[in-house]
Each structure stands twice: as C-alpha cells, then as structure tokens.
Amino acid sequence: MAIGTKVGAMKEKTKIVHAGRDPKSNHGAVNPPVYHASTILYPTYEDLKHPKTRVQYGRRGTPTVFALEDAIMALEGGAGCAIVPSGLNACTTALLAFLSAGDHLLMPDSAYGPTRNFCNTFLKRMGVETTFYDPTIGADIAALMTDQTKVVFVESPGSLTFEVQDIPAIADVAHANGAKVILDNTWASPLFFKPYEHGVDVSIQAATKYVVGHADTMLGTITANEECWPLVHAAHGQLGLCAGPDDIFLALRGLRTLDVRLKQHMKQGIELATWLGERDEVSHVLHPALPSHPQHDIWARDFLGASGLFSVVLNPVEEDALAAMLDGLELFGMGYSWGGFESLVVPSNPARYRTATTWDVPGRLLRFHAGLEDMDDLKADLDKGLARLKAAG
Ligand SMILES: *Cc1c(COP(=O)(O)O)cnc(C)c1O
C-alpha cells in the first residue's frame, strides 16, 4: 500500500518535494501527521487474523514512518527501506543482517571510527573476523577475499581522510565471490551518489547529517536491492528497531530542502577548500571535487556532486598554536556531528585508527564542514584564526 504520491516518473527535485506526502488523505495538510502509536486496533476478528493494512503494530511502522521510507527509496532507490535510531545503528544493523559466526568481513581502513569499533568488539565476540583494507585497493581486493567473505563494506569518501573508492571495481570482485557490498553513503547523500547504479547491494545513511540537516536529530536509514531487502527487513524486525515519530517528522521536513541545501554546501565547501589550499599555513587539502585530489577522476566518474565536508592538513605547528586558532573562532563551531546549516571544524589524527595502511603525514588534520553562512564572514573568521596560529607558532 503506497502512502504517498506516486513519484516514479518525476524528476529528482520534484521527488524531493513530493515523495512520501499525500495531503488528500490528511485533510489537506501539506506535511504528514505525526502518529504516536504503539497499539493498532483491528476492527474485526477476521482483520486480526488476516491484516489487510500496512499499519499493524507501532514498532513495525506507522504512516509517519512509511512516508520517510517511501521518500528515501524514491531518491536512493532500492526495494525497501528501514528507518533506525541512528546512522551508526544503520551500519551495525546492515552488517548483522548478513554476517554469522565464522564469516569474514572486509572493511576499509578509512571507515567511520564507531563502525570500525563495532567490528573489533561486537562482531569479533560473535565470531566474525574483520580484515581492514586500503580504501584505494580497487579490484586488487580480490587478494583479500576468502571463501568465508560474506560482506565487503565500502565508505566513499573515507571519514576524515576522504579517499574515494572504486566501488564498481570492488563490487565486481565481491559479487564474483558471492559477497554482498554494503555502502555507508552518508557523505554524498542519496542525491550525489546512486548506490544501485554502481553495484552496491545495501546502502546506509546517517540521516542525522544532511537529511535532517539542522543538527538536532539522530536517525539512520537502510535501503537494499531486491535480493538483499528480505534479510535487512528481517534483521530490523528481529532486533526490534524503530525511531520516534517526532524525529521522523523532522527528517521529512529536512528532506524537502535537501537539494538546495546540498548544492549550497557543495559550492561553499569547494570555495573554502580552494581558499584554504592557497594559504601558507596549509600543507594540502583533501577534497574529492578538487583536481588535486588523488582519486578526483573516480569521484568525477561516479559522483553527481560533493557535500560540504572536507579536510585540510596544516603545515606542522605546536598544539598551543592550534588551540589559539581554534579557541578564537566565532563562526566555526567545534563539534563532530556535521550536516547541519552551520560551519564546523574539528582537529583529528587519522594515524590513531589505521591498521592496514599508515598515515604518516607530518601536519595536523582539520576536518571542516562548510555551512550556509556568508563566505566573506567565514573566510574572515578563518583568516583571523590562521593569524593567531602563526603568531602563537
Ligand atoms: C555520523 C556518521 C555516522 C553515524 O551517524 P549517527 O547518526 O551519528 O550515529 C555513520 N557514518 C558516517 C560516515 C558518519 O559521518
């Protein structure tokens, strides 16, 4: 039973506005109502025995939940969509759906830290072995596949360091060996990378980031192709996962402006990265949309755009100088969860997380999120920050 408007033939921007909405069945209200429901009542004994409706039990979804599922599927593709309480939970649930004791998992060395941690702790305890691999490995991943390899996880570009992966080449090898490809598609969002056109079987989003877009709600989504959806759906049900209706409402509200926001984040991100790359204090920039990026060609081949998240490597400075720069910033907040309307910066040391590759870049890494503020104000804030860095160094 479709909840929202039929959006199949619409262009993407129109889908963003209309998918999952059905004002006619909601007294004309533009946005879907927030259903707070656990108990669902059945009108007759016959209905109880053989339910005819999609809404059957609060945890398994209400029209509010189905509206977001339908909207995400309209944009990302896939045969089904599950909504979960966080982006990390989308990663862990997708992995649990396909892995059993004795199985082997391949995980990029540049993966989001908490996803990595889940492999090294929970999955290890459950008897699943993880091998971390160089994210730029491409088709050479064949050398790491074993008869037990059930999942090849990809995240492109990588968290913090922005390596772009050759997902079609990796997917070909994975499929030839009977393994499934699970993608963390958070950076690109469903608009800038189309997972099911590049060999991905299951795609997750930290909807917390750009879908919600306002830095105020935790939420995750998992879509899957026809073959993989039954296992994802089963795992989601068996684990008893669901998200709160008010949070889902905020995700639906955020989604309607995703296209305009993301294009502006992209523009501002490229401009900031370029500007930073020209500064003496900066050694180099890690932004897939810049021609200087080592896998820029793969990004240009596979992606439809870039989000506002990128990193720069500073020339070596003492920690005091870094603190002087960061502490005085007025517009760039220091915080980890990104994708909201505001600009952010966090220092990080990728070397701490690596095992399959080494990160021996001498300078400190700063990860930026380009928000929607005026570019002149953002540059002036950073200009003063870099002056403090220089003065303290
Ligand atoms: C933030 C993030 C997550 C986790 O999302 P939460 O909603 O914070 O749990 C997963 N993957 C990537 C790439 C992220 O940036």
Coordinates of C-alpha atoms and ligand atoms in Angstrom, one line a residue:
M1 CA 0.0 0.0 0.0
A2 CA 1.6 3.3 -1.1
I3 CA 1.2 6.0 1.5
G4 CA 2.4 9.0 -0.6
T5 CA 2.0 10.5 -4.0
K6 CA 3.2 8.3 -7.0
V7 CA 6.6 9.7 -7.8
G8 CA 8.1 7.2 -10.3
A9 CA 8.3 9.4 -13.4
M10 CA 9.1 12.7 -11.6
K11 CA 12.4 14.4 -11.8
E12 CA 14.6 14.3 -8.7
K13 CA 13.9 17.8 -7.4
T14 CA 10.2 17.1 -7.7
K15 CA 10.5 13.8 -5.9
I16 CA 12.3 15.6 -3.0
V17 CA 9.3 17.8 -2.6
H18 CA 6.5 15.3 -3.2
A19 CA 7.7 11.8 -2.2
G20 CA 6.0 10.3 0.9
R21 CA 3.4 13.1 1.1
D22 CA -0.3 12.7 0.5
P23 CA -2.2 15.8 1.6
K24 CA -5.5 14.4 0.2
S25 CA -5.7 11.7 2.8
N26 CA -4.6 14.2 5.6
H27 CA -7.4 16.8 5.4
G28 CA -5.2 18.9 3.0
A29 CA -2.3 19.3 5.5
V30 CA 0.9 19.6 3.4
N31 CA 3.1 17.5 5.8
P32 CA 2.2 14.1 7.0
P33 CA 0.8 13.9 10.5
V34 CA 3.0 12.6 13.4
Y35 CA 1.4 9.3 14.5
H36 CA 2.3 8.4 18.1
A37 CA 1.2 4.8 18.2
S38 CA 2.0 1.5 19.8
T39 CA -1.3 -0.3 19.8
I40 CA -3.0 -0.7 16.5
L41 CA -6.7 -1.7 16.8
Y42 CA -8.2 -4.2 14.3
P43 CA -11.9 -3.7 13.6
T44 CA -12.9 -7.4 13.3
Y45 CA -11.7 -10.9 14.3
E46 CA -11.2 -11.6 10.6
D47 CA -9.0 -8.5 10.2
L48 CA -6.9 -9.5 13.2
K49 CA -6.3 -13.0 11.7
H50 CA -5.6 -11.7 8.2
P51 CA -4.5 -8.0 8.4
K52 CA -5.2 -6.1 5.2
T53 CA -3.4 -2.9 6.1
R54 CA 0.2 -1.9 6.2
V55 CA -0.1 -0.5 9.7
Q56 CA -0.2 -3.4 12.1
Y57 CA 2.0 -2.7 15.2
G58 CA 3.6 0.6 16.3
R59 CA 7.2 -0.7 16.1
R60 CA 6.7 -2.1 12.6
G61 CA 5.7 1.3 11.2
T62 CA 3.0 4.0 11.0
P63 CA 2.1 6.3 8.2
T64 CA 4.7 8.7 9.5
V65 CA 7.4 6.1 9.2
F66 CA 6.3 4.9 5.8
A67 CA 6.3 8.4 4.5
L68 CA 10.1 8.7 5.2
E69 CA 10.8 5.2 3.9
D70 CA 9.0 6.0 0.7
A71 CA 10.8 9.3 0.3
I72 CA 14.2 7.8 0.9
M73 CA 13.6 5.0 -1.6
A74 CA 12.3 7.5 -4.2
L75 CA 15.7 9.2 -4.0
E76 CA 18.2 6.4 -3.3
G77 CA 16.5 3.5 -5.0
G78 CA 16.3 0.0 -3.5
A79 CA 13.4 -2.4 -3.0
G80 CA 12.8 -1.5 0.6
C81 CA 13.9 1.0 3.3
A82 CA 14.3 0.6 7.1
I83 CA 14.4 3.5 9.5
V84 CA 16.6 3.1 12.5
P85 CA 17.5 5.3 15.5
S86 CA 21.0 6.5 14.3
G87 CA 23.4 6.4 11.5
L88 CA 25.7 4.0 13.4
N89 CA 22.8 1.7 14.0
A90 CA 22.1 1.7 10.3
C91 CA 25.7 0.4 9.8
T92 CA 25.5 -2.2 12.6
T93 CA 22.1 -3.5 11.6
A94 CA 23.1 -3.8 7.9
L95 CA 26.2 -5.8 9.0
L96 CA 24.2 -8.0 11.4
A97 CA 21.7 -8.8 8.6
F98 CA 24.4 -10.6 6.6
L99 CA 27.1 -11.9 9.0
S100 CA 27.2 -15.1 11.1
A101 CA 29.8 -16.8 13.3
G102 CA 32.7 -18.0 11.1
D103 CA 32.1 -15.3 8.4
H104 CA 34.7 -12.9 7.2
L105 CA 34.2 -9.1 6.6
L106 CA 36.3 -6.6 4.6
M107 CA 36.2 -3.1 6.0
P108 CA 38.0 0.0 4.6
D109 CA 40.8 1.3 6.8
S110 CA 39.2 4.8 6.4
A111 CA 35.8 3.8 7.8
Y112 CA 33.9 5.8 10.3
G113 CA 35.5 5.1 13.7
P114 CA 32.5 3.7 15.6
T115 CA 31.7 1.3 12.6
R116 CA 35.3 0.1 12.9
N117 CA 34.9 -0.3 16.7
F118 CA 31.8 -2.4 16.2
C119 CA 33.8 -4.8 14.0
N120 CA 36.6 -5.0 16.6
T121 CA 34.3 -5.6 19.6
F122 CA 30.8 -6.9 19.0
L123 CA 31.4 -8.7 15.7
K124 CA 34.6 -10.2 17.0
R125 CA 32.8 -11.5 20.0
M126 CA 30.1 -13.1 17.7
G127 CA 32.9 -14.9 15.8
V128 CA 33.0 -12.7 12.7
E129 CA 36.6 -11.9 11.5
T130 CA 37.3 -8.4 10.1
T131 CA 40.2 -7.6 7.7
F132 CA 40.8 -3.9 7.2
Y133 CA 41.9 -2.9 3.7
D134 CA 43.4 0.0 1.9
P135 CA 40.4 2.1 0.7
T136 CA 42.1 2.7 -2.7
I137 CA 42.6 -1.0 -3.3
G138 CA 40.1 -1.3 -6.2
A139 CA 40.0 -4.6 -8.0
D140 CA 43.0 -5.8 -6.0
I141 CA 40.6 -6.6 -3.2
A142 CA 40.4 -10.0 -4.9
A143 CA 43.6 -11.0 -3.0
L144 CA 41.8 -10.4 0.4
M145 CA 38.7 -12.4 -0.4
T146 CA 38.3 -15.8 1.2
D147 CA 35.6 -18.5 0.9
Q148 CA 34.2 -17.0 4.2
T149 CA 34.0 -13.4 3.0
K150 CA 30.3 -12.5 3.1
V151 CA 30.4 -8.7 3.1
V152 CA 32.6 -6.1 1.6
F153 CA 31.9 -2.8 3.3
V154 CA 32.6 0.5 1.5
E155 CA 32.5 4.1 2.6
S156 CA 33.4 6.7 0.0
P157 CA 34.9 9.1 0.5
G158 CA 36.5 7.8 3.7
S159 CA 35.8 9.5 7.1
L160 CA 38.4 12.2 7.9
T161 CA 40.8 11.4 5.0
F162 CA 38.4 11.4 2.0
E163 CA 39.9 8.6 -0.1
V164 CA 37.4 7.9 -3.0
Q165 CA 36.8 4.2 -3.5
D166 CA 36.4 2.4 -6.9
I167 CA 33.1 1.0 -5.8
P168 CA 32.2 -0.6 -9.2
A169 CA 35.5 -2.5 -9.4
I170 CA 35.2 -3.6 -5.7
A171 CA 31.6 -4.7 -6.3
D172 CA 32.5 -6.8 -9.3
V173 CA 35.1 -8.8 -7.3
A174 CA 32.8 -9.1 -4.3
H175 CA 29.9 -10.4 -6.4
A176 CA 32.2 -12.9 -8.3
N177 CA 33.0 -14.3 -4.9
G178 CA 29.4 -14.4 -3.6
A179 CA 29.8 -11.5 -1.2
K180 CA 27.5 -8.5 -0.6
V181 CA 28.5 -4.9 -0.9
I182 CA 27.3 -2.6 1.9
L183 CA 27.9 1.2 1.5
D184 CA 27.9 4.0 4.0
N185 CA 26.6 6.7 1.7
T186 CA 26.4 9.5 4.3
W187 CA 28.9 11.9 2.7
A188 CA 27.2 12.1 -0.7
S189 CA 23.6 11.6 0.4
P190 CA 21.1 9.9 -1.9
L191 CA 21.5 12.9 -4.3
F192 CA 25.2 12.8 -5.1
F193 CA 25.8 9.1 -5.3
K194 CA 23.4 6.5 -6.7
P195 CA 24.4 3.2 -5.0
Y196 CA 22.3 0.8 -7.1
E197 CA 23.9 2.1 -10.3
H198 CA 27.4 1.2 -9.0
G199 CA 27.0 -2.4 -7.9
V200 CA 26.0 -1.7 -4.2
D201 CA 23.6 -4.2 -2.6
V202 CA 22.8 -2.3 0.6
S203 CA 23.2 1.5 1.3
I204 CA 23.0 3.2 4.6
Q205 CA 22.6 6.9 5.5
A206 CA 23.3 8.7 8.7
A207 CA 20.1 10.8 8.1
T208 CA 21.3 12.7 11.2
K209 CA 23.6 14.6 8.8
Y210 CA 22.1 16.1 5.6
V211 CA 18.7 14.6 5.5
V212 CA 17.7 16.1 8.9
G213 CA 20.1 18.9 8.1
H214 CA 19.5 21.0 11.2
A215 CA 21.9 19.4 13.8
D216 CA 19.0 18.4 16.1
T217 CA 18.0 14.8 15.5
M218 CA 19.6 11.3 15.3
L219 CA 18.3 9.0 12.6
G220 CA 19.5 6.3 10.2
T221 CA 18.2 4.7 7.0
I222 CA 19.0 1.4 5.3
T223 CA 17.9 0.7 1.7
A224 CA 18.6 -2.6 -0.1
N225 CA 18.2 -4.1 -3.5
E226 CA 15.5 -6.8 -4.3
E227 CA 17.8 -9.7 -3.3
C228 CA 19.0 -8.3 0.0
W229 CA 16.0 -6.5 1.2
P230 CA 14.3 -9.5 2.9
L231 CA 17.4 -10.1 5.1
V232 CA 17.6 -6.4 6.1
H233 CA 13.9 -6.3 6.8
A234 CA 14.1 -9.4 8.9
A235 CA 17.1 -8.1 10.9
H236 CA 15.4 -4.8 11.6
G237 CA 12.3 -6.7 12.9
Q238 CA 14.3 -9.2 14.9
L239 CA 16.3 -6.5 16.6
G240 CA 13.1 -4.6 17.5
L241 CA 14.3 -1.4 15.9
C242 CA 12.2 1.7 15.4
A243 CA 12.6 5.5 15.6
G244 CA 10.5 8.1 17.3
P245 CA 7.8 9.8 15.2
D246 CA 8.8 13.4 16.0
D247 CA 12.3 12.7 14.9
I248 CA 11.0 11.2 11.7
F249 CA 8.9 14.3 11.1
L250 CA 12.0 16.4 11.4
A251 CA 13.8 14.2 8.9
L252 CA 10.9 14.6 6.4
R253 CA 10.9 18.3 7.0
G254 CA 14.7 18.5 6.4
L255 CA 14.5 16.3 3.3
R256 CA 12.3 18.8 1.4
T257 CA 15.1 21.3 1.2
L258 CA 17.9 18.8 0.7
D259 CA 18.5 19.7 -2.9
V260 CA 19.0 23.5 -2.4
R261 CA 21.0 23.0 0.9
L262 CA 23.3 20.4 -0.6
K263 CA 24.2 22.4 -3.7
Q264 CA 25.0 25.4 -1.5
H265 CA 27.1 23.3 0.9
M266 CA 28.9 22.0 -2.1
K267 CA 29.6 25.4 -3.5
Q268 CA 30.8 26.8 -0.2
G269 CA 32.9 23.7 0.6
I270 CA 34.7 23.9 -2.7
E271 CA 35.3 27.7 -2.3
L272 CA 36.6 27.3 1.3
A273 CA 38.8 24.3 0.4
T274 CA 40.3 26.2 -2.5
W275 CA 40.9 29.3 -0.4
L276 CA 42.5 27.2 2.4
G277 CA 44.7 25.4 -0.1
E278 CA 46.3 28.7 -1.1
R279 CA 47.3 29.6 2.5
D280 CA 50.9 29.3 3.7
E281 CA 49.7 27.6 6.9
V282 CA 48.1 24.8 4.9
S283 CA 50.1 21.9 3.5
H284 CA 47.4 20.3 1.4
V285 CA 43.6 19.9 1.0
L286 CA 41.6 16.6 1.0
H287 CA 38.5 17.4 -1.1
P288 CA 37.4 14.9 -3.8
A289 CA 36.0 17.6 -6.1
L290 CA 39.3 19.4 -6.4
P291 CA 41.6 18.2 -9.3
S292 CA 44.5 18.0 -6.8
H293 CA 42.7 15.0 -5.0
P294 CA 44.4 11.7 -5.8
Q295 CA 41.1 10.0 -6.7
H296 CA 39.5 13.0 -8.3
D297 CA 38.9 11.1 -11.5
I298 CA 36.9 8.3 -9.8
W299 CA 34.9 11.0 -8.0
A300 CA 34.2 12.7 -11.3
R301 CA 33.2 9.4 -12.9
D302 CA 30.8 8.2 -10.2
F303 CA 29.5 11.1 -8.2
L304 CA 27.0 13.8 -9.1
G305 CA 28.3 16.3 -6.6
A306 CA 30.2 16.9 -3.4
S307 CA 28.9 17.7 0.1
G308 CA 30.3 20.4 2.4
L309 CA 32.7 18.1 4.4
F310 CA 36.4 18.0 3.6
S311 CA 39.8 18.1 5.4
V312 CA 43.0 20.1 5.2
V313 CA 46.4 19.2 6.5
L314 CA 48.3 22.1 8.2
N315 CA 52.0 22.6 8.0
P316 CA 53.5 21.3 11.3
V317 CA 52.7 23.5 14.3
E318 CA 52.7 23.1 18.1
E319 CA 49.4 22.2 19.8
D320 CA 49.3 25.6 21.6
A321 CA 49.2 27.3 18.2
L322 CA 46.4 25.1 17.0
A323 CA 44.5 25.8 20.3
A324 CA 44.9 29.6 19.7
M325 CA 43.5 29.2 16.2
L326 CA 40.5 27.1 17.2
D327 CA 39.6 28.7 20.5
G328 CA 39.0 32.2 19.0
L329 CA 36.8 31.1 16.1
E330 CA 33.4 32.8 16.2
L331 CA 31.5 31.2 13.3
F332 CA 33.1 27.7 13.1
G333 CA 31.9 25.6 16.0
M334 CA 33.9 22.7 17.2
G335 CA 31.8 19.5 17.1
Y336 CA 31.7 16.1 15.4
S337 CA 28.2 15.6 14.0
W338 CA 28.0 17.5 10.8
G339 CA 25.5 18.1 8.0
G340 CA 23.6 21.0 9.7
F341 CA 23.3 24.5 8.4
E342 CA 26.3 25.8 10.3
S343 CA 30.1 25.6 9.8
L344 CA 32.2 23.3 11.9
V345 CA 35.9 22.4 12.4
V346 CA 37.5 19.5 14.3
P347 CA 41.1 18.5 14.6
S348 CA 41.8 14.8 14.2
N349 CA 44.7 12.4 14.0
P350 CA 43.8 9.6 11.5
A351 CA 47.0 7.7 12.4
R352 CA 45.4 6.5 15.6
Y353 CA 42.8 4.5 13.8
R354 CA 44.8 2.9 11.0
T355 CA 45.9 -0.8 10.8
A356 CA 46.0 -1.7 7.1
T357 CA 47.6 1.5 5.9
T358 CA 49.8 4.1 7.6
W359 CA 49.0 7.8 7.9
D360 CA 52.4 9.4 8.2
V361 CA 51.5 12.9 7.1
P362 CA 53.5 15.3 9.4
G363 CA 51.0 18.1 9.9
R364 CA 47.8 18.2 11.9
L365 CA 44.5 17.4 10.1
L366 CA 41.5 19.7 10.4
R367 CA 38.1 18.5 9.2
F368 CA 35.8 21.3 8.0
H369 CA 32.1 21.4 7.4
A370 CA 31.1 24.3 5.2
G371 CA 27.8 25.7 6.4
L372 CA 25.4 28.2 4.8
E373 CA 26.9 31.4 6.3
D374 CA 28.2 34.2 4.1
M375 CA 31.5 33.2 2.5
D376 CA 33.2 36.6 3.3
D377 CA 32.3 36.1 7.0
L378 CA 33.6 32.5 7.0
K379 CA 36.9 33.5 5.4
A380 CA 37.4 36.4 7.7
D381 CA 36.9 34.1 10.7
L382 CA 39.4 31.7 9.4
D383 CA 41.8 34.5 8.4
K384 CA 41.9 35.7 11.9
G385 CA 42.3 32.1 13.2
L386 CA 45.2 31.5 10.9
A387 CA 46.8 34.7 12.0
R388 CA 46.5 33.5 15.7
L389 CA 48.1 30.2 14.6
K390 CA 51.0 32.0 13.0
A391 CA 51.5 34.4 16.0
A392 CA 51.5 31.5 18.5
G393 CA 53.8 29.3 16.4
Ligands
LIG1 C1 28.0 10.5 11.5 C2 28.3 9.3 10.7 C3 27.7 8.1 11.0 C4 26.9 7.8 12.3 O1 25.7 8.6 12.3 P1 25.0 8.9 13.7 O2 23.6 9.3 13.3 O3 25.8 10.0 14.4 O4 25.0 7.6 14.5 C5 28.0 7.0 10.2 N1 28.7 7.1 9.1 C6 29.3 8.3 8.8 C7 30.1 8.4 7.5 C8 29.1 9.4 9.5 O5 29.6 10.6 9.2

